[in-house]
Amino acid sequence: MSVFGNFPTNRLKRRPVKAGSLLFGLEAPILVQSMTTTDTRDISATLNQIEQLANADCELVRVAVLNSQAAKALPEICKHSKLPVVADIHYDHRLALAAIEAGVVKLRINPGNMGDKAKVREVAKAAAAADVAIRVGVNSASLEKGLLDKHGGATPQAMVESAVGHIHLLEDAGFESIIVSIKAPDVSRTVMANRMIAEICDYPLHICITHAGPPKSGIVASSIGLGILLAEGIGDTVRVSLTGDPVLEVETAYLILESLKLRQRGACIVSCPTCGRCQVDLAKIVSEVEEMVRSYRGPAITIAVMGCEVNGPGEGKEADIGIAAGQGMGLLFVKGEVIAKVEADKLCEALQKQFSLITGFAHSS
Ligand code: SF4
């Protein structure tokens, strides 16, 4: 553990909710999820994307169930999916029933949009019998008109009131395997609404800055929004919502969790930004080191890749191992102590040997 301690230490304990083999809340890991961008009716494209997400360590995947044709694709998708599947459904309770029958582990629905209470009860009964959890997912963009009028717009209070209404509908149907999400495309409303809902219920919370945008701005907004909430102990599963390849959502989610030391998947690379002292192509070396550790999933290890021999070992001294590049020669160091001077073009090889020695992991290129 770092001498500065781990941060945060105050994750709020939520009641445990099972979804198939997954557990949310309590002391379960904060699960990383994403959503396919394929047309769910295209089974092979959807399974292909799910496999890519699984390879990136995604832990559950949501697919949009737009209509009955998409629902008909679900049995095959669930059967062959490398990840537990969540069905995203609006309005039509028959799609929810079909998704449960098909083998999804979770539904994302808003019970208040399903018509009458009898339909909600039917879905709740089928979900309970199949060990399927239900996420009540409130979005600022699709709030009930009455609440918009009452609160003067999609305020955090309006979103929370909407979520509470949906939760009560499920609870009235005797169903409590509930996960809650309240999302807006901006950090402030999402943070405020999640703080409020975390105070008034103990269901696990799915956190996300919805429709956060293209990768660069979306990653910044997601990192700030999810970072604030996670640092306050709020959040049991995360989705980063970006326009583009969902694999990037998963990678970003892990980087956020790893930054807060809430999840650790293996190696953490610390590298310097370089400056006028750097005499090598450090970006290339960092890419090689990234490749070396890509599939490492052993105990946590921090690797420093620094751009000069003068400041490198000192700046990277909290790393477990590292290299500091110099002109022609570089240094290999362990816990800030130089253990060898190595020719510049052999630095990566030396680092790899040291990494294998410590971890027992053999990188295969
Ligand atoms: Fe510059 Fe050296 Fe610091 Fe890198 S480690 S930023 S090259 S002084």
CSV table of C-alpha atoms and ligand atoms in Angstrom, one decimal:
chain,number,residue,atom,x,y,z
A,1,MET,CA,0.0,0.0,0.0
A,2,SER,CA,1.2,3.5,-0.8
A,3,VAL,CA,2.6,5.5,2.1
A,4,PHE,CA,-0.1,8.0,1.4
A,5,GLY,CA,-2.9,5.4,1.9
A,6,ASN,CA,-5.6,4.3,-0.4
A,7,PHE,CA,-8.3,6.7,-1.5
A,8,PRO,CA,-11.2,6.6,-0.9
A,9,THR,CA,-12.0,4.4,2.1
A,10,ASN,CA,-15.6,5.3,2.5
A,11,ARG,CA,-17.5,3.3,-0.2
A,12,LEU,CA,-21.1,3.3,0.9
A,13,LYS,CA,-22.4,-0.2,1.7
A,14,ARG,CA,-25.4,-0.9,-0.5
A,15,ARG,CA,-27.7,-3.9,-0.1
A,16,PRO,CA,-26.6,-6.9,-2.2
A,17,VAL,CA,-28.4,-7.4,-5.4
A,18,LYS,CA,-27.9,-10.5,-7.6
A,19,ALA,CA,-28.2,-10.6,-11.3
A,20,GLY,CA,-27.5,-14.1,-12.6
A,21,SER,CA,-24.0,-14.8,-11.4
A,22,LEU,CA,-23.2,-11.2,-10.8
A,23,LEU,CA,-23.4,-9.4,-7.4
A,24,PHE,CA,-23.9,-5.7,-7.1
A,25,GLY,CA,-23.4,-3.6,-3.9
A,26,LEU,CA,-22.3,-4.8,-0.5
A,27,GLU,CA,-18.6,-5.3,-0.9
A,28,ALA,CA,-18.6,-6.6,-4.4
A,29,PRO,CA,-16.2,-5.0,-6.8
A,30,ILE,CA,-17.4,-2.0,-8.7
A,31,LEU,CA,-18.4,-3.6,-12.0
A,32,VAL,CA,-17.5,-2.2,-15.4
A,33,GLN,CA,-20.1,-2.3,-18.1
A,34,SER,CA,-20.8,-1.1,-21.6
A,35,MET,CA,-23.4,-1.2,-24.3
A,36,THR,CA,-23.2,-2.6,-27.8
A,37,THR,CA,-23.5,-0.2,-30.7
A,38,THR,CA,-24.6,-2.9,-33.2
A,39,ASP,CA,-28.1,-3.5,-34.3
A,40,THR,CA,-29.2,-6.2,-31.9
A,41,ARG,CA,-31.0,-8.0,-34.7
A,42,ASP,CA,-27.6,-8.6,-36.3
A,43,ILE,CA,-26.6,-11.5,-34.0
A,44,SER,CA,-23.1,-12.1,-35.3
A,45,ALA,CA,-22.1,-8.5,-35.3
A,46,THR,CA,-23.5,-8.1,-31.7
A,47,LEU,CA,-21.7,-11.3,-30.5
A,48,ASN,CA,-18.5,-10.1,-32.2
A,49,GLN,CA,-18.6,-6.7,-30.3
A,50,ILE,CA,-19.4,-8.5,-27.1
A,51,GLU,CA,-16.3,-10.6,-27.5
A,52,GLN,CA,-14.2,-7.5,-28.0
A,53,LEU,CA,-15.7,-6.0,-24.9
A,54,ALA,CA,-15.0,-9.2,-23.0
A,55,ASN,CA,-11.4,-9.1,-24.1
A,56,ALA,CA,-11.2,-5.6,-22.7
A,57,ASP,CA,-12.4,-7.0,-19.3
A,58,CYS,CA,-15.9,-5.6,-19.5
A,59,GLU,CA,-18.0,-7.5,-17.0
A,60,LEU,CA,-21.6,-7.1,-18.3
A,61,VAL,CA,-23.0,-5.8,-21.5
A,62,ARG,CA,-26.2,-4.0,-22.4
A,63,VAL,CA,-28.0,-4.5,-25.7
A,64,ALA,CA,-30.9,-2.3,-26.9
A,65,VAL,CA,-34.1,-4.3,-27.5
A,66,LEU,CA,-35.9,-2.0,-29.9
A,67,ASN,CA,-38.6,-4.3,-31.1
A,68,SER,CA,-39.8,-7.9,-31.3
A,69,GLN,CA,-37.2,-8.7,-34.0
A,70,ALA,CA,-34.4,-7.6,-31.6
A,71,ALA,CA,-36.1,-9.6,-28.8
A,72,LYS,CA,-36.1,-12.7,-31.1
A,73,ALA,CA,-32.3,-12.4,-31.4
A,74,LEU,CA,-31.8,-12.4,-27.7
A,75,PRO,CA,-31.8,-16.2,-27.0
A,76,GLU,CA,-29.0,-16.7,-29.5
A,77,ILE,CA,-27.1,-13.7,-28.1
A,78,CYS,CA,-27.5,-14.8,-24.5
A,79,LYS,CA,-26.5,-18.4,-25.4
A,80,HIS,CA,-23.2,-17.5,-27.1
A,81,SER,CA,-22.4,-14.2,-25.3
A,82,LYS,CA,-19.0,-14.1,-23.4
A,83,LEU,CA,-20.6,-11.7,-21.0
A,84,PRO,CA,-23.8,-11.5,-18.9
A,85,VAL,CA,-26.4,-9.7,-21.0
A,86,VAL,CA,-28.6,-6.8,-19.9
A,87,ALA,CA,-31.6,-5.9,-22.0
A,88,ASP,CA,-32.5,-2.2,-22.5
A,89,ILE,CA,-36.2,-1.9,-23.0
A,90,HIS,CA,-38.6,1.0,-23.1
A,91,TYR,CA,-42.4,0.9,-22.8
A,92,ASP,CA,-43.3,-2.6,-24.0
A,93,HIS,CA,-43.5,-5.1,-21.1
A,94,ARG,CA,-43.8,-8.0,-23.6
A,95,LEU,CA,-40.2,-7.3,-24.7
A,96,ALA,CA,-39.1,-7.4,-21.1
A,97,LEU,CA,-40.8,-10.8,-20.6
A,98,ALA,CA,-39.2,-12.1,-23.8
A,99,ALA,CA,-35.8,-10.9,-22.6
A,100,ILE,CA,-36.2,-12.7,-19.3
A,101,GLU,CA,-37.2,-15.8,-21.2
A,102,ALA,CA,-34.1,-15.4,-23.4
A,103,GLY,CA,-31.7,-15.5,-20.5
A,104,VAL,CA,-30.6,-11.9,-19.8
A,105,VAL,CA,-29.4,-11.3,-16.2
A,106,LYS,CA,-30.8,-7.8,-15.9
A,107,LEU,CA,-33.3,-5.5,-17.4
A,108,ARG,CA,-33.1,-1.8,-17.8
A,109,ILE,CA,-36.6,-0.5,-17.8
A,110,ASN,CA,-38.6,2.3,-16.3
A,111,PRO,CA,-41.7,0.6,-14.8
A,112,GLY,CA,-43.6,3.8,-14.9
A,113,ASN,CA,-43.5,3.8,-18.7
A,114,MET,CA,-45.0,0.3,-19.0
A,115,GLY,CA,-48.6,1.2,-18.8
A,116,ASP,CA,-50.5,-0.2,-15.9
A,117,LYS,CA,-49.4,-1.8,-12.6
A,118,ALA,CA,-50.5,-5.3,-13.7
A,119,LYS,CA,-47.8,-5.2,-16.5
A,120,VAL,CA,-45.2,-4.2,-14.0
A,121,ARG,CA,-46.3,-7.0,-11.6
A,122,GLU,CA,-46.0,-9.5,-14.5
A,123,VAL,CA,-42.5,-8.4,-15.3
A,124,ALA,CA,-41.5,-8.3,-11.7
A,125,LYS,CA,-42.8,-11.8,-11.1
A,126,ALA,CA,-41.0,-13.3,-14.1
A,127,ALA,CA,-37.8,-11.4,-13.2
A,128,ALA,CA,-37.8,-12.7,-9.6
A,129,ALA,CA,-38.4,-16.3,-10.8
A,130,ALA,CA,-35.4,-16.1,-13.2
A,131,ASP,CA,-33.0,-14.3,-10.8
A,132,VAL,CA,-33.0,-11.2,-13.1
A,133,ALA,CA,-32.3,-7.8,-11.6
A,134,ILE,CA,-34.0,-4.6,-12.8
A,135,ARG,CA,-32.3,-1.3,-13.2
A,136,VAL,CA,-34.5,1.7,-12.9
A,137,GLY,CA,-32.8,4.1,-15.3
A,138,VAL,CA,-33.8,7.7,-15.1
A,139,ASN,CA,-32.4,10.1,-17.7
A,140,SER,CA,-32.7,13.9,-17.6
A,141,ALA,CA,-33.9,13.9,-21.2
A,142,SER,CA,-36.9,11.6,-20.7
A,143,LEU,CA,-38.5,12.7,-17.5
A,144,GLU,CA,-42.2,12.6,-17.0
A,145,LYS,CA,-43.9,15.8,-18.0
A,146,GLY,CA,-45.6,16.2,-14.6
A,147,LEU,CA,-42.3,16.3,-12.9
A,148,LEU,CA,-40.8,18.7,-15.4
A,149,ASP,CA,-43.7,21.1,-14.7
A,150,LYS,CA,-43.5,20.6,-10.9
A,151,HIS,CA,-39.8,21.2,-10.7
A,152,GLY,CA,-39.4,23.7,-13.5
A,153,GLY,CA,-37.2,21.3,-15.6
A,154,ALA,CA,-35.0,18.3,-15.3
A,155,THR,CA,-33.5,19.2,-12.0
A,156,PRO,CA,-31.7,16.7,-9.7
A,157,GLN,CA,-34.8,16.8,-7.5
A,158,ALA,CA,-37.1,15.9,-10.4
A,159,MET,CA,-34.9,13.1,-11.5
A,160,VAL,CA,-34.7,11.7,-8.0
A,161,GLU,CA,-38.5,11.9,-7.6
A,162,SER,CA,-38.9,10.0,-10.9
A,163,ALA,CA,-36.5,7.3,-9.7
A,164,VAL,CA,-38.3,7.0,-6.4
A,165,GLY,CA,-41.6,6.6,-8.3
A,166,HIS,CA,-40.3,3.8,-10.4
A,167,ILE,CA,-38.7,2.1,-7.4
A,168,HIS,CA,-42.0,2.2,-5.5
A,169,LEU,CA,-43.8,0.5,-8.5
A,170,LEU,CA,-41.4,-2.4,-8.3
A,171,GLU,CA,-41.5,-2.6,-4.5
A,172,ASP,CA,-45.3,-2.5,-4.6
A,173,ALA,CA,-45.0,-5.6,-6.9
A,174,GLY,CA,-42.9,-7.3,-4.2
A,175,PHE,CA,-39.7,-6.9,-6.2
A,176,GLU,CA,-36.5,-5.6,-4.6
A,177,SER,CA,-33.6,-6.8,-6.8
A,178,ILE,CA,-33.3,-3.2,-8.0
A,179,ILE,CA,-30.3,-1.2,-9.2
A,180,VAL,CA,-30.8,2.5,-9.7
A,181,SER,CA,-29.3,5.0,-12.1
A,182,ILE,CA,-29.9,8.7,-12.5
A,183,LYS,CA,-28.0,10.3,-15.3
A,184,ALA,CA,-27.7,13.6,-17.1
A,185,PRO,CA,-25.2,14.7,-19.7
A,186,ASP,CA,-23.6,17.1,-17.3
A,187,VAL,CA,-21.5,16.5,-14.2
A,188,SER,CA,-23.3,18.8,-11.8
A,189,ARG,CA,-26.8,17.4,-12.1
A,190,THR,CA,-25.6,13.8,-12.2
A,191,VAL,CA,-23.5,14.3,-9.1
A,192,MET,CA,-26.2,16.1,-7.2
A,193,ALA,CA,-28.9,13.6,-8.1
A,194,ASN,CA,-26.7,10.6,-7.2
A,195,ARG,CA,-25.8,12.1,-3.8
A,196,MET,CA,-29.5,12.6,-3.1
A,197,ILE,CA,-30.6,9.1,-4.1
A,198,ALA,CA,-27.7,7.6,-2.2
A,199,GLU,CA,-29.0,9.3,0.9
A,200,ILE,CA,-32.6,8.0,0.6
A,201,CYS,CA,-32.2,4.4,-0.6
A,202,ASP,CA,-29.7,1.7,-0.2
A,203,TYR,CA,-30.1,0.0,-3.6
A,204,PRO,CA,-26.8,-0.4,-5.6
A,205,LEU,CA,-26.2,2.5,-7.9
A,206,HIS,CA,-25.2,2.5,-11.5
A,207,ILE,CA,-23.3,5.7,-12.3
A,208,CYS,CA,-22.7,7.3,-15.6
A,209,ILE,CA,-22.5,10.7,-17.2
A,210,THR,CA,-24.9,10.0,-20.0
A,211,HIS,CA,-24.2,10.9,-23.6
A,212,ALA,CA,-20.9,12.4,-22.4
A,213,GLY,CA,-19.9,13.1,-25.9
A,214,PRO,CA,-17.0,12.4,-28.3
A,215,PRO,CA,-14.0,10.7,-26.7
A,216,LYS,CA,-11.8,13.6,-25.6
A,217,SER,CA,-14.5,15.7,-23.9
A,218,GLY,CA,-16.5,12.7,-22.9
A,219,ILE,CA,-13.6,11.1,-21.1
A,220,VAL,CA,-12.9,14.4,-19.2
A,221,ALA,CA,-16.6,14.8,-18.1
A,222,SER,CA,-16.9,11.1,-17.2
A,223,SER,CA,-13.6,11.2,-15.2
A,224,ILE,CA,-14.7,14.2,-13.2
A,225,GLY,CA,-18.3,13.1,-12.7
A,226,LEU,CA,-17.6,9.5,-11.8
A,227,GLY,CA,-14.5,10.5,-10.0
A,228,ILE,CA,-16.4,12.8,-7.6
A,229,LEU,CA,-19.0,10.2,-6.9
A,230,LEU,CA,-16.6,7.3,-6.5
A,231,ALA,CA,-14.4,9.4,-4.2
A,232,GLU,CA,-17.5,9.9,-2.0
A,233,GLY,CA,-18.2,6.2,-1.9
A,234,ILE,CA,-21.1,6.3,-4.4
A,235,GLY,CA,-21.3,3.9,-7.3
A,236,ASP,CA,-21.5,0.1,-7.5
A,237,THR,CA,-21.2,-0.3,-11.3
A,238,VAL,CA,-20.0,2.2,-13.9
A,239,ARG,CA,-20.5,2.9,-17.5
A,240,VAL,CA,-18.6,5.5,-19.4
A,241,SER,CA,-20.8,6.7,-22.2
A,242,LEU,CA,-18.8,7.8,-25.3
A,243,THR,CA,-19.5,8.2,-29.0
A,244,GLY,CA,-17.5,5.6,-30.7
A,245,ASP,CA,-16.0,2.2,-30.0
A,246,PRO,CA,-17.4,0.9,-26.7
A,247,VAL,CA,-14.1,-0.8,-25.9
A,248,LEU,CA,-12.8,2.7,-25.2
A,249,GLU,CA,-15.6,3.1,-22.6
A,250,VAL,CA,-14.4,0.0,-20.8
A,251,GLU,CA,-10.7,1.1,-20.9
A,252,THR,CA,-11.7,4.5,-19.6
A,253,ALA,CA,-13.9,3.1,-16.8
A,254,TYR,CA,-11.0,1.0,-15.6
A,255,LEU,CA,-8.6,3.9,-15.7
A,256,ILE,CA,-11.0,5.9,-13.6
A,257,LEU,CA,-11.3,3.1,-11.1
A,258,GLU,CA,-7.6,2.4,-11.1
A,259,SER,CA,-6.8,6.0,-10.5
A,260,LEU,CA,-8.9,5.9,-7.3
A,261,LYS,CA,-7.4,2.5,-6.4
A,262,LEU,CA,-10.9,1.0,-6.5
A,263,ARG,CA,-10.0,-1.7,-9.1
A,264,GLN,CA,-6.6,-3.0,-10.1
A,265,ARG,CA,-6.1,-5.1,-13.2
A,266,GLY,CA,-2.3,-5.6,-13.1
A,267,ALA,CA,0.4,-3.2,-14.1
A,268,CYS,CA,0.2,0.6,-13.8
A,269,ILE,CA,2.5,2.6,-16.0
A,270,VAL,CA,3.8,5.9,-14.7
A,271,SER,CA,5.6,7.8,-17.5
A,272,CYS,CA,7.0,11.3,-17.6
A,273,PRO,CA,5.7,13.9,-20.1
A,274,THR,CA,9.4,14.4,-21.3
A,275,CYS,CA,11.0,17.8,-21.5
A,276,GLY,CA,14.2,19.2,-23.1
A,277,ARG,CA,16.3,16.8,-21.1
A,278,CYS,CA,14.9,13.7,-22.9
A,279,GLN,CA,17.1,12.4,-25.6
A,280,VAL,CA,15.1,9.4,-26.8
A,281,ASP,CA,11.7,8.6,-28.3
A,282,LEU,CA,10.0,8.0,-25.0
A,283,ALA,CA,6.5,7.6,-26.5
A,284,LYS,CA,7.8,4.6,-28.4
A,285,ILE,CA,9.3,3.0,-25.4
A,286,VAL,CA,6.1,3.6,-23.4
A,287,SER,CA,4.1,1.9,-26.2
A,288,GLU,CA,6.4,-1.1,-26.0
A,289,VAL,CA,6.0,-1.3,-22.2
A,290,GLU,CA,2.2,-1.0,-22.6
A,291,GLU,CA,2.3,-3.9,-25.0
A,292,MET,CA,4.5,-5.9,-22.6
A,293,VAL,CA,2.0,-5.6,-19.8
A,294,ARG,CA,-1.3,-5.6,-21.8
A,295,SER,CA,-2.4,-9.1,-20.8
A,296,TYR,CA,-0.8,-9.1,-17.3
A,297,ARG,CA,-3.4,-9.6,-14.7
A,298,GLY,CA,-1.3,-10.6,-11.6
A,299,PRO,CA,-0.6,-8.7,-8.4
A,300,ALA,CA,-0.5,-4.9,-8.7
A,301,ILE,CA,2.9,-3.5,-9.9
A,302,THR,CA,3.8,0.0,-10.9
A,303,ILE,CA,6.3,0.6,-13.7
A,304,ALA,CA,8.0,3.9,-14.3
A,305,VAL,CA,9.3,4.9,-17.7
A,306,MET,CA,11.2,8.2,-17.3
A,307,GLY,CA,12.9,10.3,-19.9
A,308,CYS,CA,16.3,11.1,-18.3
A,309,GLU,CA,18.9,9.7,-16.0
A,310,VAL,CA,19.1,12.9,-14.0
A,311,ASN,CA,15.6,13.1,-12.6
A,312,GLY,CA,14.1,9.8,-13.7
A,313,PRO,CA,14.9,7.4,-10.9
A,314,GLY,CA,14.0,10.1,-8.3
A,315,GLU,CA,10.7,11.1,-10.0
A,316,GLY,CA,9.8,7.4,-10.4
A,317,LYS,CA,11.0,6.2,-7.0
A,318,GLU,CA,7.6,5.1,-5.8
A,319,ALA,CA,7.3,2.7,-8.7
A,320,ASP,CA,8.3,-1.0,-8.2
A,321,ILE,CA,10.5,-1.0,-11.2
A,322,GLY,CA,11.5,1.4,-13.9
A,323,ILE,CA,13.8,2.7,-16.5
A,324,ALA,CA,15.3,6.2,-17.1
A,325,ALA,CA,16.4,6.7,-20.6
A,326,GLY,CA,19.7,8.6,-21.4
A,327,GLN,CA,21.7,9.3,-24.5
A,328,GLY,CA,23.2,6.0,-25.6
A,329,MET,CA,22.7,4.5,-22.1
A,330,GLY,CA,19.9,4.3,-19.5
A,331,LEU,CA,19.3,3.2,-16.0
A,332,LEU,CA,17.2,0.3,-14.7
A,333,PHE,CA,15.9,0.9,-11.2
A,334,VAL,CA,14.0,-0.9,-8.5
A,335,LYS,CA,12.2,1.1,-5.9
A,336,GLY,CA,14.1,4.1,-6.8
A,337,GLU,CA,17.6,2.4,-6.5
A,338,VAL,CA,19.6,2.0,-9.7
A,339,ILE,CA,20.5,-1.6,-10.2
A,340,ALA,CA,22.0,-1.6,-13.7
A,341,LYS,CA,23.3,0.7,-16.4
A,342,VAL,CA,22.0,-0.6,-19.8
A,343,GLU,CA,22.5,0.3,-23.4
A,344,ALA,CA,19.6,2.5,-24.6
A,345,ASP,CA,18.3,0.1,-27.2
A,346,LYS,CA,18.3,-2.7,-24.5
A,347,LEU,CA,16.3,-0.8,-21.9
A,348,CYS,CA,13.0,-2.4,-22.7
A,349,GLU,CA,14.5,-5.9,-22.7
A,350,ALA,CA,16.1,-5.3,-19.4
A,351,LEU,CA,12.8,-3.9,-18.0
A,352,GLN,CA,11.0,-6.9,-19.3
A,353,LYS,CA,13.4,-9.4,-17.6
A,354,GLN,CA,13.1,-7.6,-14.3
A,355,PHE,CA,9.3,-7.5,-14.7
A,356,SER,CA,9.2,-11.3,-15.4
A,357,LEU,CA,11.5,-11.9,-12.5
A,358,ILE,CA,9.2,-10.1,-10.1
A,359,THR,CA,5.9,-11.2,-11.5
A,360,GLY,CA,6.7,-14.6,-13.1
A,361,PHE,CA,4.8,-13.3,-16.1
A,362,ALA,CA,6.2,-14.1,-19.6
A,363,HIS,CA,5.1,-11.6,-22.3
A,364,SER,CA,4.4,-13.3,-25.6
A,365,SER,CA,4.6,-10.9,-28.5
B,1,SF4,FE1,12.2,15.8,-18.1
B,1,SF4,FE2,13.6,13.9,-17.0
B,1,SF4,FE3,11.4,14.8,-15.7
B,1,SF4,FE4,11.2,13.3,-17.9
B,1,SF4,S1,12.1,12.6,-16.0
B,1,SF4,S2,10.1,15.2,-17.5
B,1,SF4,S3,12.9,14.0,-19.1
B,1,SF4,S4,13.3,15.9,-16.2
